[in-house]
Tab-separated table of C-alpha atoms and ligand atoms in Angstrom:
chain	number	residue	atom	x	y	z
B	1	UNK	CA	-0.004	0.004	-0.004
B	2	UNK	CA	2.817	2.333	1.006
B	3	UNK	CA	4.748	1.547	-2.150
B	4	UNK	CA	1.654	2.170	-4.332
B	5	UNK	CA	1.315	5.596	-2.692
B	6	UNK	CA	5.021	6.239	-3.191
B	7	UNK	CA	4.813	5.368	-6.903
B	8	UNK	CA	1.688	7.495	-7.333
B	9	UNK	CA	3.482	10.400	-5.666
B	10	UNK	CA	6.550	9.868	-7.851
B	11	UNK	CA	4.308	9.734	-10.919
B	12	UNK	CA	2.658	13.033	-10.057
B	13	UNK	CA	6.031	14.619	-9.339
B	14	UNK	CA	7.455	13.403	-12.659
B	15	UNK	CA	4.382	14.662	-14.502
B	16	UNK	CA	4.646	18.083	-12.878
B	17	UNK	CA	8.373	18.203	-13.627
B	18	UNK	CA	7.821	17.279	-17.284
B	19	UNK	CA	4.974	19.821	-17.534
B	20	UNK	CA	7.099	22.578	-15.986
B	21	UNK	CA	10.091	21.880	-18.168
B	22	UNK	CA	8.070	21.739	-21.401
B	23	UNK	CA	6.060	24.776	-20.385
B	24	UNK	CA	9.293	26.708	-19.676
B	25	UNK	CA	10.744	25.747	-23.057
B	26	UNK	CA	7.496	26.535	-24.843
B	27	UNK	CA	7.136	29.973	-23.185
B	28	UNK	CA	10.748	30.800	-24.014
B	29	UNK	CA	10.341	29.911	-27.690
B	30	UNK	CA	6.925	31.594	-27.950
B	31	UNK	CA	8.264	34.829	-26.475
B	32	UNK	CA	11.250	34.681	-28.815
B	33	UNK	CA	9.050	34.038	-31.834
B	34	UNK	CA	6.519	36.730	-30.850
B	35	UNK	CA	9.266	39.315	-30.288
B	36	UNK	CA	10.782	38.686	-33.706
B	37	UNK	CA	7.409	38.518	-35.440
B	38	UNK	CA	6.120	41.689	-33.738
B	39	UNK	CA	9.291	43.534	-34.604
B	40	UNK	CA	8.899	42.533	-38.272
B	41	UNK	CA	5.209	43.493	-38.266
B	42	UNK	CA	6.026	46.951	-36.853
B	43	UNK	CA	8.823	47.423	-39.410
B	44	UNK	CA	6.473	46.441	-42.247
B	45	UNK	CA	3.830	48.770	-40.886
B	46	UNK	CA	6.247	51.703	-40.819
B	47	UNK	CA	7.527	50.907	-44.334
B	48	UNK	CA	4.016	50.736	-45.733
B	49	UNK	CA	3.184	54.049	-44.028
B	50	UNK	CA	6.333	55.674	-45.454
B	51	UNK	CA	5.353	54.487	-48.871
B	52	UNK	CA	1.798	55.905	-48.486
B	53	UNK	CA	3.129	59.176	-47.124
B	54	UNK	CA	5.515	59.606	-50.074
B	55	UNK	CA	2.723	58.988	-52.552
B	56	UNK	CA	0.475	61.551	-50.783
B	57	UNK	CA	3.284	64.099	-50.934
B	58	UNK	CA	4.031	63.522	-54.623
B	59	UNK	CA	0.291	63.642	-55.402
B	60	UNK	CA	0.013	67.011	-53.601
B	61	UNK	CA	3.114	68.296	-55.412
B	62	UNK	CA	1.608	67.477	-58.761
B	63	UNK	CA	-1.999	68.532	-58.173
B	64	UNK	CA	-2.882	72.118	-59.065
B	65	UNK	CA	-5.896	72.082	-56.817
B	66	UNK	CA	-6.083	70.034	-53.642
B	67	UNK	CA	-8.784	67.433	-53.760
B	68	UNK	CA	-10.671	67.049	-50.479
B	69	UNK	CA	-12.228	63.889	-51.768
B	70	UNK	CA	-8.764	62.415	-52.265
B	71	UNK	CA	-7.756	63.265	-48.683
B	72	UNK	CA	-11.071	62.061	-47.243
B	73	UNK	CA	-10.650	58.835	-49.141
B	74	UNK	CA	-7.209	58.347	-47.565
B	75	UNK	CA	-8.536	58.978	-44.069
B	76	UNK	CA	-11.440	56.616	-44.567
B	77	UNK	CA	-9.540	53.810	-46.186
B	78	UNK	CA	-6.367	53.792	-44.080
B	79	UNK	CA	-7.547	55.263	-40.774
B	80	UNK	CA	-5.039	58.150	-41.243
B	81	UNK	CA	-5.455	61.591	-39.681
B	82	UNK	CA	-4.403	64.249	-42.251
B	83	UNK	CA	-3.540	67.822	-41.332
B	84	UNK	CA	-2.661	70.384	-44.023
B	85	UNK	CA	-1.626	74.031	-43.823
B	86	UNK	CA	-1.572	76.153	-46.970
B	87	UNK	CA	0.714	79.165	-46.630
B	88	UNK	CA	0.435	78.874	-42.856
B	89	UNK	CA	-3.365	78.664	-42.840
B	90	UNK	CA	-5.115	75.421	-41.811
B	91	UNK	CA	-6.609	73.882	-44.923
B	92	UNK	CA	-7.671	70.397	-44.108
B	93	UNK	CA	-7.926	69.416	-40.449
B	94	UNK	CA	-9.113	65.959	-39.728
B	95	UNK	CA	-11.796	65.698	-42.317
B	96	UNK	CA	-13.608	62.872	-40.583
B	97	UNK	CA	-13.643	64.835	-37.317
B	98	UNK	CA	-13.434	61.737	-35.235
B	99	UNK	CA	-10.070	62.111	-33.549
B	100	UNK	CA	-10.170	65.550	-32.019
B	101	UNK	CA	-7.212	65.065	-29.620
B	102	UNK	CA	-4.937	64.895	-32.691
B	103	UNK	CA	-5.574	68.565	-33.540
B	104	UNK	CA	-3.598	69.844	-30.584
B	105	UNK	CA	-1.000	67.231	-31.163
B	106	UNK	CA	-0.691	68.271	-34.809
B	107	UNK	CA	-0.113	71.896	-33.774
B	108	UNK	CA	2.689	70.827	-31.387
B	109	UNK	CA	4.185	68.589	-34.105
B	110	UNK	CA	4.130	71.506	-36.562
B	111	UNK	CA	5.978	73.794	-34.056
B	112	UNK	CA	8.682	71.236	-33.411
B	113	UNK	CA	9.014	70.553	-37.144
B	114	UNK	CA	9.831	74.139	-37.973
B	115	UNK	CA	11.999	74.701	-34.890
B	116	UNK	CA	14.225	71.666	-35.315
B	117	UNK	CA	14.401	70.436	-38.872
B	118	UNK	CA	17.065	71.628	-41.294
B	119	UNK	CA	16.266	72.355	-44.942
B	120	UNK	CA	17.599	69.018	-46.123
B	121	UNK	CA	15.651	67.119	-43.461
B	122	UNK	CA	12.474	68.947	-44.450
B	123	UNK	CA	12.964	68.040	-48.078
B	124	UNK	CA	12.967	64.333	-47.293
B	125	UNK	CA	10.183	64.557	-44.719
B	126	UNK	CA	10.200	63.281	-41.148
B	127	UNK	CA	8.986	59.877	-40.063
B	128	UNK	CA	8.662	58.923	-36.431
B	129	UNK	CA	6.653	57.011	-33.879
B	130	UNK	CA	4.359	58.895	-31.562
B	131	UNK	CA	2.521	58.299	-28.324
B	132	UNK	CA	-0.389	60.710	-27.932
B	133	UNK	CA	-1.475	62.130	-24.556
B	134	UNK	CA	-4.402	59.765	-24.557
B	135	UNK	CA	-1.969	56.874	-24.974
B	136	UNK	CA	-2.591	56.091	-28.638
B	137	UNK	CA	0.481	55.095	-30.624
B	138	UNK	CA	1.380	55.044	-34.293
B	139	UNK	CA	3.500	56.566	-37.038
B	140	UNK	CA	3.698	60.216	-37.913
B	141	UNK	CA	4.923	61.811	-41.156
B	142	UNK	CA	5.643	65.562	-41.663
B	143	UNK	CA	6.764	67.389	-44.794
B	144	UNK	CA	6.682	70.869	-46.315
B	145	UNK	CA	5.602	70.782	-49.969
B	146	UNK	CA	5.836	73.433	-52.637
B	147	UNK	CA	3.470	72.473	-55.421
B	148	UNK	CA	4.518	73.677	-58.848
B	149	UNK	CA	7.426	75.885	-57.581
B	150	UNK	CA	10.604	75.900	-59.601
B	151	UNK	CA	12.856	76.747	-56.685
B	152	UNK	CA	11.571	74.735	-53.755
B	153	UNK	CA	15.164	74.455	-52.370
B	154	UNK	CA	15.259	78.146	-51.646
B	155	UNK	CA	11.886	78.050	-50.010
B	156	UNK	CA	13.058	75.235	-47.762
B	157	UNK	CA	16.164	77.179	-46.843
B	158	UNK	CA	14.234	80.283	-45.971
B	159	UNK	CA	12.422	78.148	-43.423
B	160	UNK	CA	9.354	80.097	-44.166
B	161	UNK	CA	6.339	78.346	-42.672
B	162	UNK	CA	3.952	80.757	-44.318
B	163	UNK	CA	4.948	79.392	-47.773
B	164	UNK	CA	3.831	76.184	-49.446
B	165	UNK	CA	1.909	73.295	-47.887
B	166	UNK	CA	2.697	71.612	-44.605
B	167	UNK	CA	1.423	68.065	-44.451
B	168	UNK	CA	1.174	66.041	-41.241
B	169	UNK	CA	-0.209	62.534	-41.344
B	170	UNK	CA	-0.905	60.418	-38.257
B	171	UNK	CA	-1.266	56.728	-38.768
B	172	UNK	CA	-2.633	55.258	-35.506
B	173	UNK	CA	-1.549	51.648	-35.194
B	174	UNK	CA	-4.888	50.334	-33.881
B	175	UNK	CA	-5.137	47.696	-36.595
B	176	UNK	CA	-1.562	46.616	-35.941
B	177	UNK	CA	-2.246	46.396	-32.231
B	178	UNK	CA	-5.376	44.330	-32.860
B	179	UNK	CA	-3.295	42.047	-35.061
B	180	UNK	CA	-0.582	41.742	-32.357
B	181	UNK	CA	-3.166	41.084	-29.647
B	182	UNK	CA	-4.786	38.423	-31.781
B	183	UNK	CA	-1.439	36.799	-32.417
B	184	UNK	CA	-0.587	36.803	-28.693
B	185	UNK	CA	-3.967	35.324	-27.815
B	186	UNK	CA	-3.579	32.625	-30.454
B	187	UNK	CA	-0.173	31.718	-29.046
B	188	UNK	CA	-1.505	31.615	-25.517
B	189	UNK	CA	-4.344	29.276	-26.522
B	190	UNK	CA	-1.917	27.086	-28.527
B	191	UNK	CA	0.531	26.953	-25.597
B	192	UNK	CA	-2.216	25.975	-23.174
B	193	UNK	CA	-3.571	23.312	-25.491
B	194	UNK	CA	-0.131	21.849	-26.161
B	195	UNK	CA	0.610	21.902	-22.449
B	196	UNK	CA	-2.589	20.033	-21.684
B	197	UNK	CA	-1.743	17.396	-24.247
B	198	UNK	CA	1.809	17.151	-22.875
B	199	UNK	CA	0.567	16.779	-19.296
B	200	UNK	CA	-1.742	13.981	-20.393
B	201	UNK	CA	1.035	12.343	-22.362
B	202	UNK	CA	3.539	12.735	-19.477
B	203	UNK	CA	0.975	11.245	-17.059
B	204	UNK	CA	0.473	8.165	-19.227
B	205	UNK	CA	4.144	7.911	-20.166
B	206	UNK	CA	5.411	8.043	-16.563
B	207	UNK	CA	3.022	5.200	-15.720
B	208	UNK	CA	4.634	3.112	-18.420
B	209	UNK	CA	8.078	4.257	-17.366
B	210	UNK	CA	7.582	3.365	-13.750
B	211	UNK	CA	5.870	0.031	-14.346
B	212	UNK	CA	9.076	-2.092	-14.535
B	213	UNK	CA	10.342	-0.491	-11.319
B	214	UNK	CA	6.997	-1.051	-9.605
B	215	UNK	CA	6.869	-4.664	-10.860
B	216	UNK	CA	10.391	-5.272	-9.658
B	217	UNK	CA	9.582	-3.855	-6.234
B	218	UNK	CA	6.486	-6.055	-6.066
B	219	UNK	CA	8.670	-9.072	-6.909
B	220	UNK	CA	11.168	-8.130	-4.195
B	221	UNK	CA	8.394	-7.839	-1.632
B	222	UNK	CA	6.949	-11.165	-2.692
B	223	UNK	CA	10.401	-12.715	-2.493
B	224	UNK	CA	10.882	-11.519	1.093
B	225	UNK	CA	7.334	-12.638	2.020
B	226	UNK	CA	7.890	-16.093	0.483
B	227	UNK	CA	11.306	-16.461	2.054
B	228	UNK	CA	9.958	-15.562	5.494
B	229	UNK	CA	7.096	-18.002	5.013
B	230	UNK	CA	9.491	-20.793	4.048
B	231	UNK	CA	11.756	-20.089	7.028
B	232	UNK	CA	8.845	-19.975	9.482
B	233	UNK	CA	8.073	-23.742	9.252
B	234	UNK	CA	11.526	-25.076	10.205
B	235	UNK	CA	11.842	-22.420	12.901
B	236	UNK	CA	8.490	-23.439	14.388
B	237	UNK	CA	9.593	-27.105	14.394
B	238	UNK	CA	12.880	-26.165	16.128
B	239	UNK	CA	11.155	-24.070	18.779
B	240	UNK	CA	8.487	-26.659	19.550
B	241	UNK	CA	11.151	-29.401	19.673
B	242	UNK	CA	13.052	-27.350	22.242
B	243	UNK	CA	9.912	-26.847	24.303
B	244	UNK	CA	8.614	-30.408	24.275
B	245	UNK	CA	11.988	-32.191	23.831
B	246	UNK	CA	10.594	-35.383	22.190
B	247	UNK	CA	12.939	-38.389	21.669
B	248	UNK	CA	15.734	-37.629	19.149
B	249	UNK	CA	14.756	-33.961	19.120
B	250	UNK	CA	18.426	-32.944	18.515
B	251	UNK	CA	18.286	-34.809	15.212
B	252	UNK	CA	15.030	-33.016	14.239
B	253	UNK	CA	16.605	-29.646	15.061
B	254	UNK	CA	19.694	-30.533	13.030
B	255	UNK	CA	17.571	-31.545	9.991
B	256	UNK	CA	15.443	-28.403	10.151
B	257	UNK	CA	18.528	-26.201	10.602
B	258	UNK	CA	20.041	-27.905	7.549
B	259	UNK	CA	16.903	-27.150	5.523
B	260	UNK	CA	17.069	-23.521	6.558
B	261	UNK	CA	20.713	-23.419	5.681
B	262	UNK	CA	19.952	-24.810	2.165
B	263	UNK	CA	17.241	-22.268	1.644
B	264	UNK	CA	19.438	-19.382	2.729
B	265	UNK	CA	22.243	-20.667	0.499
B	266	UNK	CA	19.827	-20.848	-2.456
B	267	UNK	CA	18.596	-17.319	-1.812
B	268	UNK	CA	22.118	-15.971	-1.540
B	269	UNK	CA	23.099	-17.805	-4.726
B	270	UNK	CA	20.088	-16.339	-6.544
B	271	UNK	CA	20.770	-12.825	-5.286
B	272	UNK	CA	24.411	-13.169	-6.363
B	273	UNK	CA	23.305	-14.234	-9.856
B	274	UNK	CA	20.823	-11.409	-10.195
B	275	UNK	CA	23.169	-8.670	-9.047
B	276	UNK	CA	26.258	-9.877	-10.952
B	277	UNK	CA	25.921	-9.293	-14.692
B	278	UNK	CA	28.152	-12.127	-15.906
B	279	UNK	CA	29.754	-15.061	-14.194
B	280	UNK	CA	33.215	-14.205	-12.935
B	281	UNK	CA	35.115	-17.296	-14.018
B	282	UNK	CA	34.434	-18.001	-17.691
B	283	UNK	CA	36.662	-20.710	-19.055
B	284	UNK	CA	36.565	-22.770	-22.273
B	285	UNK	CA	34.834	-26.067	-21.682
B	286	UNK	CA	34.426	-29.159	-23.852
B	287	UNK	CA	30.650	-29.800	-23.499
B	288	UNK	CA	30.785	-33.554	-24.275
B	289	UNK	CA	33.565	-34.289	-21.773
B	290	UNK	CA	31.817	-32.132	-19.165
B	291	UNK	CA	28.476	-33.927	-19.630
B	292	UNK	CA	30.157	-37.322	-19.511
B	293	UNK	CA	31.845	-36.464	-16.217
B	294	UNK	CA	28.595	-35.099	-14.814
B	295	UNK	CA	26.809	-38.280	-15.842
B	296	UNK	CA	29.389	-40.472	-14.124
B	297	UNK	CA	29.294	-38.352	-10.956
B	298	UNK	CA	25.493	-38.519	-10.670
B	299	UNK	CA	24.944	-42.051	-11.906
B	300	UNK	CA	24.718	-43.620	-8.443
B	301	UNK	CA	22.338	-40.857	-7.209
B	302	UNK	CA	19.872	-41.494	-10.025
B	303	UNK	CA	20.083	-45.249	-9.918
B	304	UNK	CA	19.628	-45.263	-6.129
B	305	UNK	CA	16.414	-43.334	-6.608
B	306	UNK	CA	15.103	-46.179	-8.720
B	307	UNK	CA	15.363	-44.666	-12.193
B	308	UNK	CA	17.173	-45.767	-15.287
B	309	UNK	CA	19.860	-43.258	-16.400
B	310	UNK	CA	21.134	-42.667	-19.929
B	311	UNK	CA	23.543	-40.412	-21.768
B	312	UNK	CA	23.228	-39.262	-25.387
B	313	UNK	CA	26.200	-37.569	-27.002
B	314	UNK	CA	26.395	-36.369	-30.616
B	315	UNK	CA	28.622	-38.270	-33.022
B	316	UNK	CA	30.135	-35.134	-34.594
B	317	UNK	CA	32.695	-33.087	-32.657
B	318	UNK	CA	31.277	-30.309	-30.481
B	319	UNK	CA	33.048	-26.950	-30.223
B	320	UNK	CA	34.237	-25.695	-26.834
B	321	UNK	CA	32.322	-22.902	-25.218
B	322	UNK	CA	33.193	-20.533	-22.397
B	323	UNK	CA	31.291	-20.902	-19.170
B	324	UNK	CA	31.469	-21.017	-15.435
B	325	UNK	CA	31.890	-24.743	-14.866
B	326	UNK	CA	30.613	-24.735	-11.296
B	327	UNK	CA	27.452	-22.901	-12.266
B	328	UNK	CA	26.902	-25.268	-15.180
B	329	UNK	CA	27.126	-28.203	-12.760
B	330	UNK	CA	24.664	-26.494	-10.441
B	331	UNK	CA	22.307	-25.927	-13.376
B	332	UNK	CA	22.294	-29.548	-14.474
B	333	UNK	CA	22.053	-30.758	-10.882
B	334	UNK	CA	18.896	-28.642	-10.291
B	335	UNK	CA	17.275	-30.048	-13.453
B	336	UNK	CA	18.352	-33.586	-12.611
B	337	UNK	CA	16.992	-33.369	-9.065
B	338	UNK	CA	13.638	-32.211	-10.452
B	339	UNK	CA	13.624	-35.058	-12.990
B	340	UNK	CA	14.207	-37.521	-10.108
B	341	UNK	CA	11.508	-35.916	-7.980
B	342	UNK	CA	8.849	-35.668	-10.662
B	343	UNK	CA	9.463	-39.029	-12.338
B	344	UNK	CA	7.911	-42.086	-10.639
B	345	UNK	CA	10.249	-44.879	-9.642
B	346	UNK	CA	11.243	-47.074	-12.570
B	347	UNK	CA	11.108	-44.084	-14.904
B	348	UNK	CA	13.738	-43.085	-17.412
B	349	UNK	CA	16.047	-40.085	-17.150
B	350	UNK	CA	18.334	-39.086	-20.000
B	351	UNK	CA	21.095	-36.501	-20.294
B	352	UNK	CA	21.638	-35.342	-23.866
B	353	UNK	CA	23.877	-32.954	-25.726
B	354	UNK	CA	22.964	-31.662	-29.142
B	355	UNK	CA	24.162	-29.125	-31.615
B	356	UNK	CA	21.664	-26.746	-33.148
B	357	UNK	CA	22.358	-23.803	-35.440
B	358	UNK	CA	25.244	-21.999	-33.650
B	359	UNK	CA	23.932	-23.315	-30.292
B	360	UNK	CA	24.973	-26.038	-27.867
B	361	UNK	CA	22.055	-27.502	-25.987
B	362	UNK	CA	22.172	-29.537	-22.781
B	363	UNK	CA	18.989	-31.509	-22.238
B	364	UNK	CA	17.553	-33.274	-19.160
B	365	UNK	CA	14.806	-35.567	-20.390
B	366	UNK	CA	12.408	-37.533	-18.197
B	367	UNK	CA	9.235	-39.516	-18.724
B	368	UNK	CA	7.672	-38.392	-15.464
B	369	UNK	CA	4.475	-36.554	-14.619
B	370	UNK	CA	5.070	-33.779	-17.125
B	371	UNK	CA	4.086	-30.101	-16.861
B	372	UNK	CA	0.821	-28.511	-17.805
B	373	UNK	CA	1.532	-26.349	-20.939
B	374	UNK	CA	-0.170	-23.385	-19.280
B	375	UNK	CA	2.203	-23.567	-16.305
B	376	UNK	CA	5.432	-23.789	-18.342
B	377	UNK	CA	6.186	-20.088	-17.908
B	378	UNK	CA	5.209	-19.876	-14.236
B	379	UNK	CA	7.504	-22.672	-13.089
B	380	UNK	CA	10.538	-20.389	-13.519
B	381	UNK	CA	9.147	-17.867	-11.021
B	382	UNK	CA	10.628	-17.656	-7.567
B	383	UNK	CA	9.029	-19.942	-4.976
B	384	UNK	CA	6.692	-21.469	-7.577
B	385	UNK	CA	5.424	-24.823	-6.460
B	386	UNK	CA	2.815	-26.887	-8.208
B	387	UNK	CA	1.925	-28.388	-4.850
B	388	UNK	CA	2.253	-25.673	-2.241
B	389	UNK	CA	2.303	-28.172	0.632
B	390	UNK	CA	5.544	-29.701	-0.703
B	391	UNK	CA	8.431	-28.868	1.612
B	392	UNK	CA	10.364	-32.085	1.712
B	393	UNK	CA	13.906	-32.420	0.372
B	394	UNK	CA	14.298	-28.686	0.249
B	395	UNK	CA	11.711	-28.134	-2.464
B	396	UNK	CA	11.139	-24.428	-2.063
B	397	UNK	CA	10.395	-23.541	-5.638
B	398	UNK	CA	13.781	-21.869	-6.241
B	399	UNK	CA	15.476	-24.587	-8.290
B	400	UNK	CA	14.223	-23.562	-11.742
B	401	UNK	CA	14.539	-19.889	-10.951
B	402	UNK	CA	18.218	-20.440	-10.168
B	403	UNK	CA	18.595	-22.541	-13.332
B	404	UNK	CA	17.068	-19.753	-15.426
B	405	UNK	CA	19.355	-17.086	-13.896
B	406	UNK	CA	22.420	-19.248	-14.543
B	407	UNK	CA	21.399	-19.692	-18.198
B	408	UNK	CA	20.654	-16.003	-18.655
B	409	UNK	CA	23.977	-15.000	-17.104
B	410	UNK	CA	25.598	-17.059	-19.902
B	411	UNK	CA	23.438	-15.345	-22.521
B	412	UNK	CA	21.604	-18.566	-23.141
B	413	UNK	CA	17.956	-19.605	-23.066
B	414	UNK	CA	16.080	-22.276	-21.171
B	415	UNK	CA	12.917	-23.941	-22.384
B	416	UNK	CA	10.684	-26.789	-21.366
B	417	UNK	CA	8.894	-29.061	-23.774
B	418	UNK	CA	6.961	-32.288	-23.509
B	419	UNK	CA	8.950	-35.489	-23.910
B	420	UNK	CA	7.466	-37.624	-26.710
B	421	UNK	CA	5.355	-40.241	-24.923
B	422	UNK	CA	4.999	-38.054	-21.774
B	423	UNK	CA	7.272	-36.310	-19.298
B	424	UNK	CA	9.330	-33.145	-19.446
B	425	UNK	CA	12.393	-32.116	-21.432
B	426	UNK	CA	14.394	-29.157	-20.189
B	427	UNK	CA	16.788	-27.685	-22.773
B	428	UNK	CA	19.473	-25.134	-21.932
B	429	UNK	CA	20.962	-23.660	-25.125
B	430	UNK	CA	24.064	-21.445	-25.286
B	431	UNK	CA	25.368	-19.538	-28.264
B	432	UNK	CA	28.747	-20.801	-29.379
B	433	UNK	CA	29.985	-17.542	-30.827
B	434	UNK	CA	29.227	-15.241	-27.911
B	435	UNK	CA	32.246	-16.253	-25.836
R	501	ADP	P1	11.023	-27.215	-6.506
R	501	ADP	O1	12.286	-27.063	-5.759
R	501	ADP	O2	9.800	-27.043	-5.689
R	501	ADP	O3	11.007	-28.451	-7.346
R	501	ADP	P2	11.572	-25.815	-8.910
R	501	ADP	O4	11.752	-24.360	-9.161
R	501	ADP	O5	12.718	-26.671	-9.169
R	501	ADP	O6	11.009	-25.968	-7.463
R	501	ADP	O7	10.327	-26.280	-9.799
R	501	ADP	C1	9.156	-25.560	-9.789
R	501	ADP	C2	7.978	-26.458	-10.174
R	501	ADP	O8	8.165	-26.905	-11.528
R	501	ADP	C3	7.886	-27.703	-9.350
R	501	ADP	O9	7.111	-27.461	-8.183
R	501	ADP	C4	7.154	-28.636	-10.299
R	501	ADP	O10	5.764	-28.432	-10.240
R	501	ADP	C5	7.613	-28.194	-11.663
R	501	ADP	N1	8.694	-29.055	-12.254
R	501	ADP	C6	9.996	-28.784	-12.270
R	501	ADP	N2	10.678	-29.811	-12.916
R	501	ADP	C7	9.766	-30.676	-13.287
R	501	ADP	C8	9.810	-31.926	-13.998
R	501	ADP	N3	10.981	-32.471	-14.415
R	501	ADP	N4	8.666	-32.582	-14.201
R	501	ADP	C9	7.481	-32.122	-13.784
R	501	ADP	N5	7.362	-30.930	-13.105
R	501	ADP	C10	8.474	-30.251	-12.851
């Protein structure tokens, strides 16, 4: 329960961390993109205004009479505010009459134009940004024009504001601001949506990511629970023997202590296999000689148990392969002990060596009770026992798990099949080229 809570907490923490990191990156890139894009939009806006302003000026220079319609059209279509003085007298002042605050502003702009600009500056016109008192912003263009005059240069130099036309155009950037606000809003919505999707994805992904760790922890807890359970029985027998002291109770205690010692040894062996990546002492081994020796060493054990014992070696020569000899012996011994246990007396047990494509396979074949095909995967689990009441002869359900770990540590594979005619065949195959 505690570990479930811990994993849930870890999952939430990881999700929040992922969300924060991605949000930070997204905000950074969005701000960067928006800054660049807004800068470009403003630049384009100013360029387009400059272009418009130049064409208004050249149109006024060429026209003999000033067309109000033309100016009104410009104000209506572009949202400009146009102010015009002819020989110092106001001629056209905000024809649409909808932006009165600009009138005062235009007067002030006119004053500063004549007080500061040199003749050459005036000829080219002035472009600037403005912020009105009411907080409106935009572009402003100012220029003195001398329609039809042959010597406008002189007129400029005289700095005579009572000659020619003075044109001031305000271009409030309301449409640009609306565009910018829209763009920012769109980015905000996109960022939020993407973030939501990322949070959902991170939440699901972390579950997948943490599953192997959670499974492993579950396995560890189960291992400890099973180990404690297995140790409880011999300990209970020892304690009750000490209390009651029945005849030969020392012998009972010795046997139970021995069982506990075997179990602890098995568990330590298993832990050692699981923590160490590869066996320490890999040496070349001739598989046929090894199997023959193993057969001879175990012959009396099998025959005493009332089974017939056979050895099958291939006729062709078998290549050496590198392995930890002690662990190989342990592997075959575990399989052999199972074959003895699960084959009724009088049964047949065979050790075989065969060569498959680039693989050497050791086989322990029996014609015993066999294994249900559905259980063939489960039997390699720790503490798996078909019959959970079975405790005799140190049958704790660790034998096959140890065998599997030994095989895996040699980069091999272990599989169980049905012996033709009944029984089980355990095959441990090792790649020849790996070592
Ligand atoms: P145990 O020490 O209890 O035999 P193992 O891990 O060696 O544990 O085996 C797990 C289970 O696999 C056994 O309880 C048994 O049901 C089954 N098993 C293993 N070897 C054989 C076999 N040769 N024939 C039939 N069943 C077997």
